[in-house]
Structure formats: structure tokens, C-alpha cells
Amino acid sequence: MSSPPGRRARLSSPGTSRQTPDAREEVRHRLKDLIEGNRVMIFSKSYCPHSTRVKELFSSLGVDYNILELDQVDDGASVQEVLTEISNQKTVPNIFVNKVHVGGCDRTFQAHKNGLLQKLLQEDSAHDYDLIVIGGGSGGLSCAKEAANLGKKVMVLDFVVPSPRGSSWGWALSVWSRGQGREARVLTLLASSSGRPHMVDATVLGLTLAPCPFSWPLLLLTLGLGGTCVNVGCIPKKLMHQAALLGQALQDSRKFGWEYNQQVRHNWEAMTEAIQNHISSLNWSYRLTLREKGVAYVNSYGEFVELHKIKATNKKGQETFYTASKFVIATGERPRYLGIQGDKEYCITSDDLFSLRYCPGRTLVVGASYVGLECAGFLAGLGLDVTVMVRSVLLRGFDQEMAEKVGSYLEQHGVKFQRKFTPVSVQQVEKGSPGKLKVVAKSTAGPETVEEVYNTVLLAIGRESCTRKIGLEKIGVKINEKTGKIPVNDVEQTNVPHVYAIGDVLEGKPELTPVAIQAGKLLARRLFGASLEKCDYINVPTTVFTPLEYGCCGLSEEKAIEVYKKENLEVYHTLFWPLEWTVAGRDNNTCYAKIICNKFDNERVVGFHLLGPNAGEITQGFAAAMKCGLTKQLLNDTIGIHPTCGEVFTTLEITKSSGLDITQKGC
Ligand code: FAD
Ligand code: NDP
């Protein structure tokens, strides 16, 4: 800021000229400490607009800085005078990065523009690492890899605390050996967390491995890398969903002329083994990618002990300490328990299901959201007797018309629903694999109590953030005490400037793998590259992989009414009959498509909903269109691909408000 003449005069005011040499020396020491002790030091004045611009620049880069507001300290004038001697700059803001004097506002912006600022920011050698990421799941790995791509020294800590039933995942013992030419790419998994030894060639696993650098075989142990999605979430879930869909396809195939006499049975053990083998290969390839990118991977539990220091405790209880200039918390969530008699002892959760060594048999699923309905769907599809215990509504937060349609389809396909009940105790009545469990449940609507015996009780009642045992209180990172979630600003920064958070631990953000991945990647680019791009959490598409998939993007009808008011919306909808279902003789009035449009914004699509086969695949494309501002007219102008399910959105004509019949009479 150019100082007006009057102000400049005051800098050498009688107050400052009266300073003794000792006092002056003392100020010099204080300034030296500030400049040397802070990565970014801004000398500013609180009312100065140029200082504000500079602070905003550093905030947008996600860089924490220290400020001394010269107009708010008693000896501000003396400080400014000494500062002038040190930097040869009389005005504020006066900025130092990693002990280097950058200059004022214009010079800082110039340095940002030509990349010098980013270079200076990177020259921070005070800590062991530039970045430590706690949690090696979807978000953590994405952030760590991107930071390493940008030349940073990065460490990832990942540790799986076994579930109360003892499940832990992702370990694989492999041999990496040398062959000839392309044959050099050979990896053999000897054993994995599935518990069964197996030998699989890397080429079968689809891995692209660098040739083994040694002439002798290398034995490698890979541990639980990849987090929830890979080990106990999206991946095994979608593969089990696929196993169930194949069962349906087998039934349909007879109508298409396939004849077979053998009795068709499903083998749970064979399915889980194949899925676990695939997971082991993913664990291994993640490990390899980290190695290739030079990211240090430590299989230990991370916990903050000081602002820039964490304690890493391994399986044997050995503690090691590491420091970093920045931290990213990406510790995810773990399944919640009911807190009733017998829950931790006898019930399983999604953390146990996908590697269960035996077929679960007659199963009670408690909870009716994503996890509950998806698991109920594939278990029933595999031929099991499944009941879902619903405390209140299906798929809370989703469009309730769609949620009920998901429920009806599940019901038609054998899933039983016990509505308005919640368990109060679980007792073992017979040991075994599976054994027998007596569940006593209480009505949430009245005094009624029921009891029933199941082989397996699967709890799918939500997830707890892993934020309460990682030392956040020691460094002052705030969490929402009720939910354990971490509030962050729009650059995923917590209230402690050098600590960031991404993924499922975030408050108010969608808990989905691609969201965690995108947030992690963009965060790294902002922290260590020149990027200012923020993660856009609006219009995130998602799919519930129930036997009939439900894909959606944007607002539910209820939410759209709340935001825009019913009279400002037009809802177009239809039932439809996929061609593949016609010959198979499946119901012609089950699949459903709906869009919600804002009448006063050119009929912009604010909600997209689809219940039908492959809804996940279809919704993905329409989500991109919604990002581009999709309107009803644009859908009308789009020529469909025939015969597909997706084309239904190009021919939607009936509005809900018209009340016209949407049932399908024929093809
Ligand atoms: P995570 O992937 O959970 O990773 C966190 C990691 O940190 C874990 O490995 C954990 O062990 C580790 N950790 C925790 N504390 C510490 C510590 N102190 N020190 C070291 N390591 C620690 N999303 C989708 O998009 N599509 C789906 O189809 C889908 N299906 C799902 C199915 C199920 C059954 C579940 C449970 C979830 C599903 N999700 C799905 C959600 C998705 O898995 C999560 O949104 C995603 O994994 C979140 O990534 P994250 O990086 O935040 O955490
Ligand atoms: P949710 O928090 O979404 O749902 C929990 C369910 O359990 C609700 O139906 C809730 O009922 C019920 N519940 C809670 N407490 C009790 C209780 N004491 N007794 C009986 N029922 C209870 O958790 P999920 O585990 O299903 O999903 C977690 C997250 O994982 C999701 O938000 C999603 O982002 C992600 N995920 C994504 C998937 C995908 O993309 N396909 C698949 C699976 C998970 P109520 O409504 O009454 O509160």
C-alpha cells in the first residue's frame, strides 16, 4: 500500500526516534523470529484493502499464514520502521515466504502469476514430510498420489482396526518374480485375507507391473490398503450385486431358448473367494502405485500429538513419530452398532459380510438405507430368506416416491419388510456357521414386541466417523461433538489452518467414493500446485445398487418443492418396459423415469430419477448433462438411442400435474 505522506511522517514519529538502541534491537529480534518461524508471514494493517487481497490469495491457495496487524500492536510504528530497514520496503502488506522477502501486494500477485510464489512455498524443509495423509482410502490415496505427482514428500498412514467380529482386510502375500520379456510381469498371490491360498498370475489380475528388478523372487506382504470402497464397500458390494443379477439372467435365459437340466445352485464360498482375490489384486496394485510415485506408506495408526507431529502405532504397538507441514485427515467411517444386548457379540456388519466364510442363511438386515437395501437385495437375489427391519422410512433423504418403488420391487423379489420395528436384544440360541440368533424387536409406533430366529443379523444402521481417537483435541481441530464429523470451509480446511479433511469424515458432504477422490485430488493441486479449483459438491450423482437399480442426480421431489415451491416446478414422468424384459415376461409397469424441472428457469432439470436396469450407467451421462445446465427442451432435442432404457428421457411427455395415466399397455 502506498502510504499517504502524513502517515509516512508518523513512521518516524517522536515515539520511534525516542527508541533506545536496545528496544530497537529487541524489535529486530522479534521480527526475525516471526519471519524465520513462519512459512508465510504477512505484516499488515487491518483496514488495508491490499493486505486483505493478499490474505485472500493465501487462503484460496489453502496456505496457512501468520499476520501481524501493525495498527493493532502498541509499537506498530517502531515495527514498521525496523521492517523497512530489513526489507527496504516502507509499506504494508509486507510479505515473507520461507524467510524470503516477496514484497507487497502487487509483487506477491506477480509472483503467484509467474509461479515463483508456488516455488517459494514448496521450499519448506522444517518437517519430515510436506504432507502426511491419515487414512489410505479413496480420498487419502487420491490426495497423496496427486501431491507426490506435484513433487511433494508425502506419507500415507493406513491402519485397519479389526471389526468386533475380528474381520480385518486387504492383506496379501505375493511373490514377484522375474521372467522373460513381457513375461517379466509376473505376480503370484500366495494367500490373502480371504484366508485361502491361491495362485493367480498378474496378467490374469490385469495388473500392469514393472518387471521385478531382482533375479531372485521377491516376497511381498501388502496390508489393507484402499479403505472402505475397495475392501468392504463399493467393490465387493457391486460384485455381489452382479452375482445376484446373473441369477436373474439365468431365469430369464430359459425364455430366450436356453435349455439346461442341471440344478442351478449358488456357492457362497466360491463367490467370496473370487471377489476377495480380486480385492487382493487391487490392494497390491495400490501399494505398487504408491511405491512408484515415491509415497511413503506406513501400516500404522495415526494420532496427532502436536500441531505438526503425529504418533504412528503399528500392529505390534511400536510407536514412531513423524512431522509434516500439512496434514489431511481421511480416516473415513466404520459401521455403527445398536448398543443393545448381543449386538457386538453376534451381529455382523458390512465390514464382515463380504469376506464371510460361510453362507449367512436366513438373514435379518437392520436398517433401510443404501447399505441395508443393497445387501438385502443381493442376498435375496442369491436365494436367501431375507427380512429388512425398518425403523422409519426407506432410503431417508432420497426421493420418497422412488424409495417406495425400490422397496416394492425388493418385496416382489422376495425381500420381507418389518416396518416400524427396531431390535432390543440379540441372543445366540445355537452355535454354528451360521448359528441361530433370537432377535427381540420393539415397535417404534406402539408397545408391540416380536421375536424371531435368524441365522445372521446384519446391522446396516449407519456409520461412525473415525475422528474421536486421532488426537484432534490435542491440536484443537473442531468436530461436531454429536456426529463426530469435521466441519471444513470451501477449501476443505479445518479450523486449524494446516490441517485439512476429505471424504466421509466431512460434515454435510455426500459419502461417496468419487466425491472423496475428487476432493483429495483438487486439494493436493491447490496446496502444492497453482490451482484454485474447488471441489463442487452440487449435483453429485449416485446409484443405489438394489436388484432394480435406482440412479439419481440433483434434488428429490420433496427437496425441490421445499426449495422452489410446487407451483414453480414441472415434473415429467413415465413407467417404462425395458425391451429385455418383454420376452423374459417381466413386469411392464415397474421401471420408472422422472425429471423435476424449474419452470421459471427455462425448465432446467433440477432432479433426475431413474429406476431401471443399469441405472448407474445411465445416470452418469445425464449427470454430466446436468452440469452443463440440462433443460427439458435439450432433452426433447436429443435423439435417443433405440432400443435402450436411457432413451426414455428424450421422449418424456406426461406431466405429473396432468394426472394422465403413465402405465404401459404394450411395447
Ligand atoms: P475410507 O475409504 O473409509 O478410508 C479410510 C481409511 O483410513 C481406512 O482404510 C481406515 O482403516 C483408515 N484409518 C482410519 N483411522 C485411521 C488412523 N487413525 N490411522 C491410519 N489409518 C486410519 N460409495 C460409492 O461411491 N459407491 C458405492 O457403490 C458405495 N458402496 C458402498 C458400500 C458399502 C457397504 C459401504 C460401507 C460404503 C459404500 N460407499 C460407496 C461409500 C464409500 O465406500 C466411501 O464414501 C469411501 O470409501 C470414503 O472414502 P474415505 O477416503 O473418506 O474413507
Ligand atoms: P445411513 O446413515 O444412510 O442409514 C442408516 C439406516 O439405518 C437408516 O435406514 C436408519 O433409519 C437406520 N437406523 C439407524 N439407527 C437405527 C436403529 N437404532 N434401529 C434401526 N434402524 C436404524 O447409513 P448406510 O450405512 O446405509 O450408508 C452410509 C453411507 O455410505 C451412505 O450415506 C452412502 O453415502 C454410502 N453408501 C453408498 C452406496 C452407494 O453409492 N451405492 C452404498 C452404500 C453406502 P432412519 O431413516 O430411521 O434414521
GROMACS .gro file of C-alpha atoms and ligand atoms in nm, residues 233-234 237 333 335-338 350 366-374 389-398 421-423 444 459-463 504 509-514 541-545, ligand 2:
model
   97
  233GLY     CA    1  -1.776  -5.127   0.025
  234CYS     CA    2  -1.842  -5.044  -0.339
  237LYS     CA    3  -2.093  -5.492  -0.297
  333GLU     CA    4  -1.609  -4.422   0.890
  335PRO     CA    5  -2.025  -4.930   1.094
  336ARG     CA    6  -2.230  -4.826   1.392
  337TYR     CA    7  -2.370  -5.071   1.648
  338LEU     CA    8  -2.709  -5.065   1.817
  350SER     CA    9  -2.082  -5.481   0.606
  366VAL     CA   10  -3.141  -5.393   1.031
  367GLY     CA   11  -3.154  -5.051   0.860
  368ALA     CA   12  -3.314  -4.944   0.535
  369SER     CA   13  -3.077  -4.707   0.364
  370TYR     CA   14  -2.809  -4.765   0.097
  371VAL     CA   15  -2.619  -5.041   0.276
  372GLY     CA   16  -2.923  -5.220   0.419
  373LEU     CA   17  -3.125  -5.232   0.097
  374GLU     CA   18  -2.832  -5.316  -0.128
  389MET     CA   19  -3.620  -5.424   0.971
  390VAL     CA   20  -3.715  -5.063   0.901
  391ARG     CA   21  -3.719  -4.813   1.186
  392SER     CA   22  -3.894  -4.534   0.994
  393VAL     CA   23  -3.871  -4.483   0.616
  394LEU     CA   24  -3.679  -4.641   0.331
  395LEU     CA   25  -3.379  -4.451   0.197
  396ARG     CA   26  -3.410  -4.140   0.412
  397GLY     CA   27  -3.311  -3.827   0.222
  398PHE     CA   28  -3.388  -3.980  -0.117
  421PHE     CA   29  -3.953  -5.205   1.439
  422THR     CA   30  -3.609  -5.189   1.595
  423PRO     CA   31  -3.419  -5.469   1.774
  444THR     CA   32  -4.142  -4.780   1.712
  459LEU     CA   33  -2.653  -5.430   1.110
  460ALA     CA   34  -2.669  -5.153   0.849
  461ILE     CA   35  -2.770  -4.866   1.075
  462GLY     CA   36  -2.522  -4.603   0.960
  463ARG     CA   37  -2.157  -4.531   1.017
  504ASP     CA   38  -1.658  -3.949   0.464
  509LYS     CA   39  -2.097  -3.375   0.221
  510PRO     CA   40  -2.200  -3.685   0.021
  511GLU     CA   41  -2.032  -4.002   0.148
  512LEU     CA   42  -1.928  -4.146  -0.184
  513THR     CA   43  -1.600  -4.271  -0.327
  514PRO     CA   44  -1.580  -4.042  -0.632
  541PRO     CA   45  -2.497  -3.839  -0.899
  542THR     CA   46  -2.542  -4.164  -0.711
  543THR     CA   47  -2.697  -4.506  -0.753
  544VAL     CA   48  -2.847  -4.747  -0.507
  545PHE     CA   49  -2.749  -5.088  -0.639
  669NDP     P1   50  -2.737  -4.433   0.658
  669NDP     O1   51  -2.697  -4.346   0.769
  669NDP     O2   52  -2.763  -4.376   0.525
  669NDP     O3   53  -2.870  -4.515   0.700
  669NDP     C1   54  -2.883  -4.581   0.821
  669NDP     C2   55  -3.012  -4.663   0.822
  669NDP     O4   56  -3.019  -4.731   0.946
  669NDP     C3   57  -3.137  -4.578   0.813
  669NDP     O5   58  -3.236  -4.651   0.743
  669NDP     C4   59  -3.175  -4.558   0.960
  669NDP     O6   60  -3.311  -4.535   0.981
  669NDP     C5   61  -3.139  -4.695   1.014
  669NDP     N1   62  -3.113  -4.693   1.158
  669NDP     C6   63  -3.030  -4.611   1.226
  669NDP     N2   64  -3.031  -4.641   1.356
  669NDP     C7   65  -3.118  -4.743   1.372
  669NDP     C8   66  -3.164  -4.817   1.482
  669NDP     N3   67  -3.120  -4.790   1.604
  669NDP     N4   68  -3.254  -4.915   1.462
  669NDP     C9   69  -3.298  -4.943   1.338
  669NDP     N5   70  -3.260  -4.876   1.229
  669NDP    C10   71  -3.170  -4.777   1.245
  669NDP     O7   72  -2.624  -4.544   0.652
  669NDP     P2   73  -2.576  -4.652   0.548
  669NDP     O8   74  -2.488  -4.736   0.630
  669NDP     O9   75  -2.685  -4.718   0.475
  669NDP    O10   76  -2.490  -4.570   0.443
  669NDP    C11   77  -2.380  -4.491   0.483
  669NDP    C12   78  -2.328  -4.411   0.368
  669NDP    O11   79  -2.250  -4.495   0.283
  669NDP    C13   80  -2.437  -4.355   0.278
  669NDP    O12   81  -2.474  -4.226   0.318
  669NDP    C14   82  -2.374  -4.355   0.141
  669NDP    O13   83  -2.323  -4.228   0.110
  669NDP    C15   84  -2.263  -4.457   0.148
  669NDP     N6   85  -2.301  -4.570   0.063
  669NDP    C16   86  -2.313  -4.552  -0.072
  669NDP    C17   87  -2.355  -4.653  -0.153
  669NDP    C18   88  -2.371  -4.632  -0.300
  669NDP    O14   89  -2.321  -4.534  -0.351
  669NDP     N7   90  -2.438  -4.719  -0.372
  669NDP    C19   91  -2.386  -4.784  -0.098
  669NDP    C20   92  -2.370  -4.794   0.043
  669NDP    C21   93  -2.330  -4.689   0.120
  669NDP     P3   94  -3.374  -4.386   0.990
  669NDP    O15   95  -3.402  -4.346   0.848
  669NDP    O16   96  -3.494  -4.406   1.072
  669NDP    O17   97  -3.273  -4.298   1.056
   0.00000   0.00000   0.00000
